[in-house]
Coordinates of C-alpha atoms and ligand atoms in Angstrom, one line a residue:
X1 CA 117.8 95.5 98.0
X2 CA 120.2 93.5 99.7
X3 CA 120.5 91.8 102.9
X4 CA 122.5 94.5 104.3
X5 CA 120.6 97.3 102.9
X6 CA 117.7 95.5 105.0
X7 CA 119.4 95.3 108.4
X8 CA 118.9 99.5 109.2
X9 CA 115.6 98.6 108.2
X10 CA 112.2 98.3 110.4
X11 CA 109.3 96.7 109.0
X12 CA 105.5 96.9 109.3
X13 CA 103.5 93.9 107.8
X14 CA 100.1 93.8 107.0
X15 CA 97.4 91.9 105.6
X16 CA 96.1 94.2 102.9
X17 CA 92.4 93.0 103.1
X18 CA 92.5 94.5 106.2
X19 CA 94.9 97.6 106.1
X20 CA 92.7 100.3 104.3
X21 CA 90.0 101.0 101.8
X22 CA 90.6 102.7 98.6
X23 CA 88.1 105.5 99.1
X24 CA 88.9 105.8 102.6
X25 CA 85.4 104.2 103.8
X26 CA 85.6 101.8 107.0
X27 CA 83.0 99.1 106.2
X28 CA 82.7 96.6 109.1
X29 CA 84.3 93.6 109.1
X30 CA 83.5 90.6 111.1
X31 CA 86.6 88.4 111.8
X32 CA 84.7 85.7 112.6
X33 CA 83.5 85.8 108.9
X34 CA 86.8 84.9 107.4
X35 CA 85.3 87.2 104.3
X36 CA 87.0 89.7 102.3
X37 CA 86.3 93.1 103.7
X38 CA 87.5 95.7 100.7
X39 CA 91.1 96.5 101.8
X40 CA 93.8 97.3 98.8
X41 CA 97.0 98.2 97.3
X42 CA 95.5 101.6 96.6
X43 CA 94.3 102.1 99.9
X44 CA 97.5 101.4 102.0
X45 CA 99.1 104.0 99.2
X46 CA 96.6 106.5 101.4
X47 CA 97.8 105.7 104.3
X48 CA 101.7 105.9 103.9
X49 CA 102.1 108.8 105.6
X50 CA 100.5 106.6 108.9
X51 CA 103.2 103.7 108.5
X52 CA 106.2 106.3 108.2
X53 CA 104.8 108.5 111.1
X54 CA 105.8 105.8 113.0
X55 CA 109.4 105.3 111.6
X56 CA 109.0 102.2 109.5
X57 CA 110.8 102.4 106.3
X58 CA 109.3 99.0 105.1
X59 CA 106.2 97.2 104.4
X60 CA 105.6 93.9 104.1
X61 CA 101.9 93.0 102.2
X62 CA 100.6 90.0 102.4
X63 CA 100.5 87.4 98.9
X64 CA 99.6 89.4 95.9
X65 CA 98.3 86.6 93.4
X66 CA 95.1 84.9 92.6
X67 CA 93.6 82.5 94.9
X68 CA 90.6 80.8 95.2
X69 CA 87.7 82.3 94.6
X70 CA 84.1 82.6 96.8
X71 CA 83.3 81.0 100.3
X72 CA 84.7 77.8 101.3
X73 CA 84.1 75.9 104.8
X74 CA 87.5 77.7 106.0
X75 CA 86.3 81.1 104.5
X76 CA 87.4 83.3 101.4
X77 CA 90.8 83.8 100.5
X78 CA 91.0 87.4 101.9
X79 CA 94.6 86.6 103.1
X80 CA 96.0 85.5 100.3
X81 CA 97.5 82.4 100.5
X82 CA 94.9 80.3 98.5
X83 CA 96.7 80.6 95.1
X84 CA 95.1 79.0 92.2
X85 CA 96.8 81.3 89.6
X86 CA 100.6 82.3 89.5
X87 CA 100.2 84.4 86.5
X88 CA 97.7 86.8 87.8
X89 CA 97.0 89.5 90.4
X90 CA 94.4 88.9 92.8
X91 CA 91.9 91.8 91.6
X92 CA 90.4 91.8 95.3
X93 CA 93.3 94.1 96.1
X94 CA 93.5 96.1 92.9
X95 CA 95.0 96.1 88.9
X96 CA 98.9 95.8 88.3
X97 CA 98.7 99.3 88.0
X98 CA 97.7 100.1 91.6
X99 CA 100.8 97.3 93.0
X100 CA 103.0 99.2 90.8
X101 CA 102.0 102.8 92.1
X102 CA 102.2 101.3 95.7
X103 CA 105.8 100.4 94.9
X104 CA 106.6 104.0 93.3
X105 CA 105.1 105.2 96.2
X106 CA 107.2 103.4 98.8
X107 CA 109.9 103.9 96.9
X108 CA 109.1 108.1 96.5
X109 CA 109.7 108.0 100.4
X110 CA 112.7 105.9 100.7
X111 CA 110.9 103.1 102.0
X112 CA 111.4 99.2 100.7
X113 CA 107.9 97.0 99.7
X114 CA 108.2 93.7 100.8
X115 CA 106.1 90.7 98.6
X116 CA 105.0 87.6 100.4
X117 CA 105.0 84.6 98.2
X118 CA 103.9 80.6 98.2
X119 CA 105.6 78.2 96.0
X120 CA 104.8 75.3 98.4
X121 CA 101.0 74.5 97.4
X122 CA 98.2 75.4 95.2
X123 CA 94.7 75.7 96.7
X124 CA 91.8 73.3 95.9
X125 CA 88.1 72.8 97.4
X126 CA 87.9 69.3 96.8
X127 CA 89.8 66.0 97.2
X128 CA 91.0 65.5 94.1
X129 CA 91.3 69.1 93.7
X130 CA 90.1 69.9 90.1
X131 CA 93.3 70.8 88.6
X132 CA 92.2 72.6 85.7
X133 CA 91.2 75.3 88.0
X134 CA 95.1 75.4 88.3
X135 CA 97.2 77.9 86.3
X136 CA 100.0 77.2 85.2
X137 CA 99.9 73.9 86.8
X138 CA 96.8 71.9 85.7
X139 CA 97.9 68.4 85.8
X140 CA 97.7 65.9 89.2
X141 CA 101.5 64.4 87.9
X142 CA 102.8 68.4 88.7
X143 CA 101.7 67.8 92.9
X144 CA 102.8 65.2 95.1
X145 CA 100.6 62.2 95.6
X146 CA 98.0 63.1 98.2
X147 CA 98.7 62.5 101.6
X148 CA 98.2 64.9 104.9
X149 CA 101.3 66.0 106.7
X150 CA 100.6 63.8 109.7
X151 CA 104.1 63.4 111.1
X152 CA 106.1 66.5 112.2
X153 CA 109.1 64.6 112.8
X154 CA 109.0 63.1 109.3
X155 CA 111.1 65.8 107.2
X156 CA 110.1 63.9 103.9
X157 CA 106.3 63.8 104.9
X158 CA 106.5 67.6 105.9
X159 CA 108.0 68.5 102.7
X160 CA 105.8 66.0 100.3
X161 CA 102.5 65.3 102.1
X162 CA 99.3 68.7 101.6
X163 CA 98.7 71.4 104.5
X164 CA 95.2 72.5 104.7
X165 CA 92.4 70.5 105.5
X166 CA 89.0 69.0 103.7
X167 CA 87.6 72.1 103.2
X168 CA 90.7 73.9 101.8
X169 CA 93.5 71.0 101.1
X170 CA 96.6 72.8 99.9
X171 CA 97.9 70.5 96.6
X172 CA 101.7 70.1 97.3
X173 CA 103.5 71.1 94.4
X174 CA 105.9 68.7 93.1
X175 CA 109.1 70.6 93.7
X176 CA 111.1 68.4 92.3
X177 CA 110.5 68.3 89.1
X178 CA 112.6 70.2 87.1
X179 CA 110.2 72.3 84.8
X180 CA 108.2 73.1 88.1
X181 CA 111.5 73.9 89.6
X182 CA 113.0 76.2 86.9
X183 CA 109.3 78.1 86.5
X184 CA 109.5 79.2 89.8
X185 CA 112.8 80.7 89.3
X186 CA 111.8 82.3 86.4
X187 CA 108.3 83.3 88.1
X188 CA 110.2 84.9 91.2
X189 CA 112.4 86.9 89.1
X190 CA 109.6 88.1 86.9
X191 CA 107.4 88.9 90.0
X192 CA 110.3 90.9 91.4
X193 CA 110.8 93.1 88.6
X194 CA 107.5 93.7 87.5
X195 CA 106.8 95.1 90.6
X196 CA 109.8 96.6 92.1
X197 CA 109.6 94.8 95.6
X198 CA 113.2 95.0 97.3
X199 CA 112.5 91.6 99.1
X200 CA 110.6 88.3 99.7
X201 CA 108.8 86.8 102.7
X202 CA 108.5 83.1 102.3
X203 CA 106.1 81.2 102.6
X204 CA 106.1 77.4 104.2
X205 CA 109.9 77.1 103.6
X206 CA 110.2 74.2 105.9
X207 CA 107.7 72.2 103.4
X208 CA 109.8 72.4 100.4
X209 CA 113.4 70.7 100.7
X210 CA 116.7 72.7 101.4
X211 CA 118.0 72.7 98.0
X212 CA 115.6 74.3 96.3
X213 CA 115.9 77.5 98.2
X214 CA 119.5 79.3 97.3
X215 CA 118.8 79.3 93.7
X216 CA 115.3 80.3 94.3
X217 CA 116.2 83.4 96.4
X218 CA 119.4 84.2 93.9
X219 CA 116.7 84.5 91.3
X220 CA 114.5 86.8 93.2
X221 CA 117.7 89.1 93.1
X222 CA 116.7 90.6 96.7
X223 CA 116.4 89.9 100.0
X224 CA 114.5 87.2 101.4
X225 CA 113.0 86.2 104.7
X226 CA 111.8 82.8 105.1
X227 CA 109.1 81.7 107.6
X228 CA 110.2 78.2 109.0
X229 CA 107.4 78.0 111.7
X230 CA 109.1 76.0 114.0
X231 CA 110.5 77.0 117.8
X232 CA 113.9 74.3 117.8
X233 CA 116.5 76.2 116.9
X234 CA 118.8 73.5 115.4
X235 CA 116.2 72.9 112.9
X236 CA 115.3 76.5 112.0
X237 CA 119.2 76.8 111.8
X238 CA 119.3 75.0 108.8
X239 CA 117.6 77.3 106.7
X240 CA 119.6 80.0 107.8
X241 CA 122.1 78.6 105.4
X242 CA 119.7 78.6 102.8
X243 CA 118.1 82.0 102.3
X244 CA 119.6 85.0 103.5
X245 CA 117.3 85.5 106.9
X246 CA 114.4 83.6 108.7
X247 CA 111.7 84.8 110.8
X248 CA 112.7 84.6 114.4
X249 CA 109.9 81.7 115.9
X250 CA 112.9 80.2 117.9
X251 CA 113.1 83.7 120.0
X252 CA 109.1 84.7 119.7
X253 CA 107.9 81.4 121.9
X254 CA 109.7 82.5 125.2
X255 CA 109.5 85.6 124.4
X256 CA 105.6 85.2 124.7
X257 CA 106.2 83.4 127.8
X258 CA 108.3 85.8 129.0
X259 CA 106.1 88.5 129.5
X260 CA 102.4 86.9 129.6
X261 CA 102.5 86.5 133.0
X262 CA 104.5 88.0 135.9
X263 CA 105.9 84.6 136.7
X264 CA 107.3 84.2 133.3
X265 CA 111.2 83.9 132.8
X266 CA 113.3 86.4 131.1
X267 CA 116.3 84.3 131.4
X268 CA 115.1 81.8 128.9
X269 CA 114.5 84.6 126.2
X270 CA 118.1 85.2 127.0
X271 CA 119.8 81.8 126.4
X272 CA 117.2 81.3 123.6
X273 CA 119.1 84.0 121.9
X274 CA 122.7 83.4 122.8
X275 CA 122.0 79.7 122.0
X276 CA 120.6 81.3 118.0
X277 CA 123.9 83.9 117.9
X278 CA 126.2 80.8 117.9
X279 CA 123.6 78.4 115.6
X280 CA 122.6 80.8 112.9
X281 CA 125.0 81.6 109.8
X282 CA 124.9 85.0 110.7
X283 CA 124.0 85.0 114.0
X284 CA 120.4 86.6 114.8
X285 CA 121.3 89.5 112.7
X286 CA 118.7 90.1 109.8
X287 CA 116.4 87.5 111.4
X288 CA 112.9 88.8 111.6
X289 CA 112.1 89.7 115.1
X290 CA 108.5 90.2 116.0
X291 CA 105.7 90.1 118.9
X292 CA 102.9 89.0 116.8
X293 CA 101.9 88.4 113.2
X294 CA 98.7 86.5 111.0
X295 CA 99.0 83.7 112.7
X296 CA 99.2 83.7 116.3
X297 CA 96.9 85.1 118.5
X298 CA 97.7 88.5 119.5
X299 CA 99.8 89.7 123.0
X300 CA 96.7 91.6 124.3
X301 CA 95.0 88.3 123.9
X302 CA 97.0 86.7 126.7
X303 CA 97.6 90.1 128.4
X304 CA 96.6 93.5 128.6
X305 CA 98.8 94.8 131.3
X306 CA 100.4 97.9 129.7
X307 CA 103.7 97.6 131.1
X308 CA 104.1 93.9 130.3
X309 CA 102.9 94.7 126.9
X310 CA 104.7 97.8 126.6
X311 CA 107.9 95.7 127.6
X312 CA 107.3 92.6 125.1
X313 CA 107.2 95.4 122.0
X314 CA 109.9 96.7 123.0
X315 CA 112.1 93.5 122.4
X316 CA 112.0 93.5 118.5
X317 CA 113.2 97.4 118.1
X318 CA 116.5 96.5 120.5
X319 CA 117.9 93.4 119.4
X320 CA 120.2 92.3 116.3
X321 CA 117.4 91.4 114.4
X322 CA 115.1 93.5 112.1
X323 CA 112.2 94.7 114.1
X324 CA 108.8 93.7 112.1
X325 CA 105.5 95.0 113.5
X326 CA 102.7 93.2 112.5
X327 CA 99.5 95.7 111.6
X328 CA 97.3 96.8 114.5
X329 CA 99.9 95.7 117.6
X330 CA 100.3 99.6 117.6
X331 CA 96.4 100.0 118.3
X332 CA 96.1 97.7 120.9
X333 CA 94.3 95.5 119.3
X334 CA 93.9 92.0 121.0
X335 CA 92.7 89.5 118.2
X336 CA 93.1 85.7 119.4
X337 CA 93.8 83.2 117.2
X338 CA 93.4 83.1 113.3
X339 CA 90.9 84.6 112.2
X340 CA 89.9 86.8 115.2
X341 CA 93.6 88.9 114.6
X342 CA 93.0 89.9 111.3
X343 CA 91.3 92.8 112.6
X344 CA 90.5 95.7 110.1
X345 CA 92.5 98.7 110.9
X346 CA 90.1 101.6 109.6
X347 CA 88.1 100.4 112.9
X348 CA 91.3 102.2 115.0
X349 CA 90.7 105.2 113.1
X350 CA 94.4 105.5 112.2
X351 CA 94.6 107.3 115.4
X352 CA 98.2 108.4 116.3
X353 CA 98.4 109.6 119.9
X354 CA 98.3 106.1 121.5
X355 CA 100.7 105.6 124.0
X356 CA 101.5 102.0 122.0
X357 CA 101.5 104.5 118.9
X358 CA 104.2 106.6 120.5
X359 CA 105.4 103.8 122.4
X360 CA 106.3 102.3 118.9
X361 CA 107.3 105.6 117.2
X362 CA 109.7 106.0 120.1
X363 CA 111.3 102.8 119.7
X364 CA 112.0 103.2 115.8
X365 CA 113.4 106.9 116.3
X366 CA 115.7 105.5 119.3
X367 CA 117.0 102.1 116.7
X368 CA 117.7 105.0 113.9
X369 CA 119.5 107.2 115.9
X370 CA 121.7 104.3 117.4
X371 CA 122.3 102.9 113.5
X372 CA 123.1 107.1 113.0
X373 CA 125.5 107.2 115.9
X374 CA 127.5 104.4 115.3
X375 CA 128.1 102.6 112.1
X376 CA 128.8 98.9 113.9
X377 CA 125.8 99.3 115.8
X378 CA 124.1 96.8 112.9
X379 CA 126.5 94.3 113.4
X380 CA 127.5 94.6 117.2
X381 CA 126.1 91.5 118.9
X382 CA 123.7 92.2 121.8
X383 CA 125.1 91.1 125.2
X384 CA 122.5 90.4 128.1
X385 CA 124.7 92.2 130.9
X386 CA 122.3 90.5 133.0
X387 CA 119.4 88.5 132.9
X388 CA 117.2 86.8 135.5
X389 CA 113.6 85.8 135.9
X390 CA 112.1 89.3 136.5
X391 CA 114.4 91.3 134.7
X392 CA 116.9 91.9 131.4
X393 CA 119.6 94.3 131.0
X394 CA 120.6 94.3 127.3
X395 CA 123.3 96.0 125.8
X396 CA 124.2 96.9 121.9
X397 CA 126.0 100.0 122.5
X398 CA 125.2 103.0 122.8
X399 CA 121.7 101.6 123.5
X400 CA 121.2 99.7 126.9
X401 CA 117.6 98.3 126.8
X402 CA 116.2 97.6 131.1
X403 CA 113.4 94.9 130.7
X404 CA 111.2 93.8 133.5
X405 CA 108.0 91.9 133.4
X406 CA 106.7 92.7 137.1
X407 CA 103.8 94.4 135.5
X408 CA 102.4 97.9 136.0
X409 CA 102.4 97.7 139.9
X410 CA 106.1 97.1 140.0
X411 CA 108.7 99.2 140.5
X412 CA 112.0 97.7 138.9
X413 CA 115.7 98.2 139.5
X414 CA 119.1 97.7 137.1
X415 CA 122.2 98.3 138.4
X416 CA 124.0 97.8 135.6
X417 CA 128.0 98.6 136.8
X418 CA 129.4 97.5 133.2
X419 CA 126.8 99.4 131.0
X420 CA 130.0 101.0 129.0
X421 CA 129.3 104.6 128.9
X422 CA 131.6 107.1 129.7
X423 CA 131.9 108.2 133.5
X424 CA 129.0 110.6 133.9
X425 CA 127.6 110.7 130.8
X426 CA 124.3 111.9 130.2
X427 CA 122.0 109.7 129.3
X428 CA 118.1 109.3 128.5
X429 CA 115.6 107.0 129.1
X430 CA 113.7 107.3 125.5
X431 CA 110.7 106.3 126.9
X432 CA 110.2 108.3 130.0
X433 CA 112.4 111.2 128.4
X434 CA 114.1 111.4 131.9
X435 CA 117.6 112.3 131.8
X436 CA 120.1 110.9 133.5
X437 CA 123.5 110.4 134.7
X438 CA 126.0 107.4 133.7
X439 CA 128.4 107.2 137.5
X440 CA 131.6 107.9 137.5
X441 CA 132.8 103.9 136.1
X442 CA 129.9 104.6 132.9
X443 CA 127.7 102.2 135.2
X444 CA 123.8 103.3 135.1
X445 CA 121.8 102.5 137.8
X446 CA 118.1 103.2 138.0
X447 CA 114.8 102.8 139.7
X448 CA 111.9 102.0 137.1
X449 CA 108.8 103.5 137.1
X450 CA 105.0 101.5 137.1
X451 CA 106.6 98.2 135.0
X452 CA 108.0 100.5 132.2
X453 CA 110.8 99.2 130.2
X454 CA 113.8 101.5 129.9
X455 CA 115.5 102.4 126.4
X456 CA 118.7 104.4 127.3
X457 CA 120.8 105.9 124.9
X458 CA 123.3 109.1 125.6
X459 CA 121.5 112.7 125.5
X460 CA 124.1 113.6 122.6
X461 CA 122.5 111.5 120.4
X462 CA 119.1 111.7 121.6
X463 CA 118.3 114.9 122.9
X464 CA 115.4 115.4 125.6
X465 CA 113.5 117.9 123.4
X466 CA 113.8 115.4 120.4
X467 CA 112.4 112.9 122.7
X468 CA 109.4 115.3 123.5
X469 CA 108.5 116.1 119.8
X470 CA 107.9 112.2 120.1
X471 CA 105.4 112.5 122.5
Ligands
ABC1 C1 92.6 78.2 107.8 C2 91.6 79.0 108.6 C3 91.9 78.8 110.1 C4 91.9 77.3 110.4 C5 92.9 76.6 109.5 C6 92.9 75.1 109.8 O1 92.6 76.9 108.2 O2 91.7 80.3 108.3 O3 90.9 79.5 110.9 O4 92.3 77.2 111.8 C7 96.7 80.3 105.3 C8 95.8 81.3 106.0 C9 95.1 80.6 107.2 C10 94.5 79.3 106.8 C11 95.7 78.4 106.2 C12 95.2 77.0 105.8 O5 96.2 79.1 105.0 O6 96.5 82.4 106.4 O7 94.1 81.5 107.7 O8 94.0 78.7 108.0 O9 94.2 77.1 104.8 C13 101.9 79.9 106.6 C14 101.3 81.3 106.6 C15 99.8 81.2 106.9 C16 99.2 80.5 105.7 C17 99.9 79.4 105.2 C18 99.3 78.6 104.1 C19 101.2 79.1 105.6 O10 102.0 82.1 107.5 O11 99.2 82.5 107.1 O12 97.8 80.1 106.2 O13 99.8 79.2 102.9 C20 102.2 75.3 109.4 C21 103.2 75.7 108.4 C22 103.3 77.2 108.3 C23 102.0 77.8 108.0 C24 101.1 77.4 109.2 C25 99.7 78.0 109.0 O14 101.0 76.0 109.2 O15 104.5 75.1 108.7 O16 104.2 77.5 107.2 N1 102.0 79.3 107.9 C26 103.4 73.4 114.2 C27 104.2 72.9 113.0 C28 104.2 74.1 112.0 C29 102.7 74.5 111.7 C30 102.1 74.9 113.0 C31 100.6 75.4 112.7 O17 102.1 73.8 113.9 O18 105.5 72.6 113.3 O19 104.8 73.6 110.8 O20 102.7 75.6 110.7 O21 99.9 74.3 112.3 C32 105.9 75.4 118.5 C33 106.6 74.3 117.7 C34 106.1 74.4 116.3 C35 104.6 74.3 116.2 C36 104.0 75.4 117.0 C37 102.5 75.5 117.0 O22 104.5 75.3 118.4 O23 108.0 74.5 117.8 O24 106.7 73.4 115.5 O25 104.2 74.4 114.8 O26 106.3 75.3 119.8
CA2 CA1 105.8 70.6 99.9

């Protein structure tokens, strides 16, 4: 699927060693461990029904091929990201039959499978790694001389120098050369079709050099979304020319900030933003916008105010991005950093009555029935019709989004005078399912209630019984 065909979309990412069990069973499973704990393809095809309950129409699964096998001093591979072998599945998560019958199944519901793949590094357990663990790469003259990435600020020692560390050094492939260059190409376009994924996540883009990327994401023949983990938006700009999207760590640091605390300042996220809709080829539109993901520690880690964290999840579903939950955000989990937030989800129960649950289902039915309103909603660029320290007013008509991160003891206020609805339209706040009235210029003015964000659309798009059956 293309780009475009991706924008309408929202996504849920997982990490399938976590996600769900093939028979159902909910073993335990320490984080701490860093083990594999029996999720798989087949058991996330069980659980569809769970992800599109909640109005995602994609899924994003974490890497899909071989990796190192048994414990290291940094764990097992149960996140997939150790690859040894590009030619084969990692049977952890199932056969090639099972990733195939995941994509049918996505694709039986309309929804879009998203692959996540490394071409930056291979994984070894030694320094020199053994390279004819290696497939298809078993000679030290296809990696980069050793060397650790030591200097951030070094663009040719972040792209040629290992990630990883003793226990787990990450051989840098030598993506330069042409033959390693043009099986890649060839890899990506095979992996693609073999399994039917309509897109790419990208691994470590920043660590391989600019050039290689366009004809690497051409070949892939789909969308793909890069992860440049960096928070400087001139520099993540660059690969925005390069592959079709990026993950949005420019917009996910102050928005953190934002709402951790009740001192934190809203009016950052917002220049953040405007600053990336004038440096980004297209703007923030089909960036990935998120909350949390594998490796950060979760929101509930820092905070578990409701009300700030109802208002931080709220940002990804109302922006120009695509919104991209990562796995277990909706269950409140609160997972700190790596490993502790690869919780596994059968713990939750799948339980849907949640208020984040709700919370989230309420957020994806109000984005679809602003892309079903009005066909420019996709590309209309979010304005911030105000924005201070405490409080956001967002607008991307005909939604009008009222942030606040006073916390659960607050009471906000917007008066919003140039919200742009017509004079004394109905309107409805999809999270409260309160009606009410635009004034007579189409301003909206309205009192919040206990720290909750605000999600307005007009009732004739959104009706208040609709918004009960959400509930
Ligand atoms: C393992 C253990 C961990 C242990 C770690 C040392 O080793 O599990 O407990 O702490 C995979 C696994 C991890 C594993 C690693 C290493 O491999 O998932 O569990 O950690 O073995 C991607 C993936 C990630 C994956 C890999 C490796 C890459 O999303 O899940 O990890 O395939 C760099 C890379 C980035 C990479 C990330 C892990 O490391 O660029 O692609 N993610 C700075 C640098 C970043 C750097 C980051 C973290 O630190 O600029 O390049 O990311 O080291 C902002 C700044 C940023 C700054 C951040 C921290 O602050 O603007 O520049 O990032 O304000
Ligand atoms: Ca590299």
């Amino acid at each position: 699927a293309s780009a475009q065909n991706w924008q309408k979309r929202s996504i849920y990412q997982l990490v399938t060693d976590r996600f769900a069990t093939t028979d159902g069973s909910a073993p335990s499973c320490d984080t701490s461990e860093r083990r594999y704990c029996n999720g798989t393809w087949k058991g996330i095809i069980n659980k569809l029904d769970y992800i599109q309950r909640m109005g995602f129409d994609a899924v994003w699964i974490s890497p899909i091929v071989a990796n190192l096998e048994g414990p290291t001093g940094d764990g097992e591979a149960y996140h997939g990201y150790w690859t040894v072998d590009h030619n084969t599945l990692n049977a952890h998560f199932g056969s090639e039959s099972d990733l195939k019958q995941l994509s049918t199944a996505l694709h039986a519901r309309g929804m879009y499978l998203m692959i996540d793949v490394v071409v930056n590094h291979m994984a070894a357990s030694s320094i020199p790694p053994n390279y004819t663990a290696f497939e298809p790469f078993d000679q030290q003259s296809d990696f980069h001389p050793f060397c650790w990435i030591t200097d951030y600020s070094n663009q040719t020692n972040v792209e040629q120098c290992w990630l990883g560390d003793q226990n787990v050094p990450l051989a840098d492939m030598d993506t330069e050369d042409e033959d390693i260059v043009n099986f890649f190409y060839s890899w990506i376009q095979t992996l693609v079709n073999s399994y039917g994924a309509d897109g790419v996540r990208i691994d470590t883009v920043k660590h391989v050099r600019k050039d290689f990327w366009p004809d690497f994401a051409q070949a892939s023949g789909v969308f793909s979304l890069g992860e440049v983990l960096d928070g400087d938006i001139q520099y993540v700009s660059q690969y925005t020319q390069v592959l079709d999207s990026i993950l949005d760590y420019p917009a996910f640091y102050p928005l953190i900030r934002a709402f951790t605390n009740t001192t934190g300042d809203l009016s950052q996220l917002a220049s953040t933003v405007e600053a990336e809709q004038s440096a980004y080829k297209h703007g923030v539109f089909m960036t990935g916008a998120f909350l949390e993901n594998a490796d950060n520690p979760r929101f509930q880690s820092f905070q578990t105010d409701q009300a700030l964290v109802m208002n931080a999840m709220t940002w990804p579903f109302v922006g120009d991005g695509i919104p991209i939950l990562y796995y277990g955000q909706e269950q409140g989990y609160t997972g700190g950093n790596d490993p502790a937030n690869r919780e596994a989800l059968w713990l939750s129960g799948y339980e849907e009555n949640k208020p984040l649950v709700v919370h989230v289902r309420t957020l994806n039915a109000a984005r679809k029935a602003a892309i079903k309103a009005n066909g420019q909603f996709i590309d209309t660029t979010l304005k911030f019709l105000s924005a201070t320290k405490s409080s956001l007013a967002i607008s991307k008509s005909p939604m009008l989004t009222l942030l606040s991160n006073g916390g659960s003891t607050s009471t906000p206020s917007w008066n919003v005078p140039d919200a742009g609805y017509a004079p004394n339209e109905e309107l409805i706040d999809v999270v409260s399912c309160m009606v009410i009235n635009a004034n007579k210029e189409g301003g909206v003015s309205v009192q919040g209630s206990k720290g909750m964000p605000q999600v307005i659309l007009p009732v004739s798009i959104f009706s208040k019984s609709f918004c009960t059956t959400l509930k």
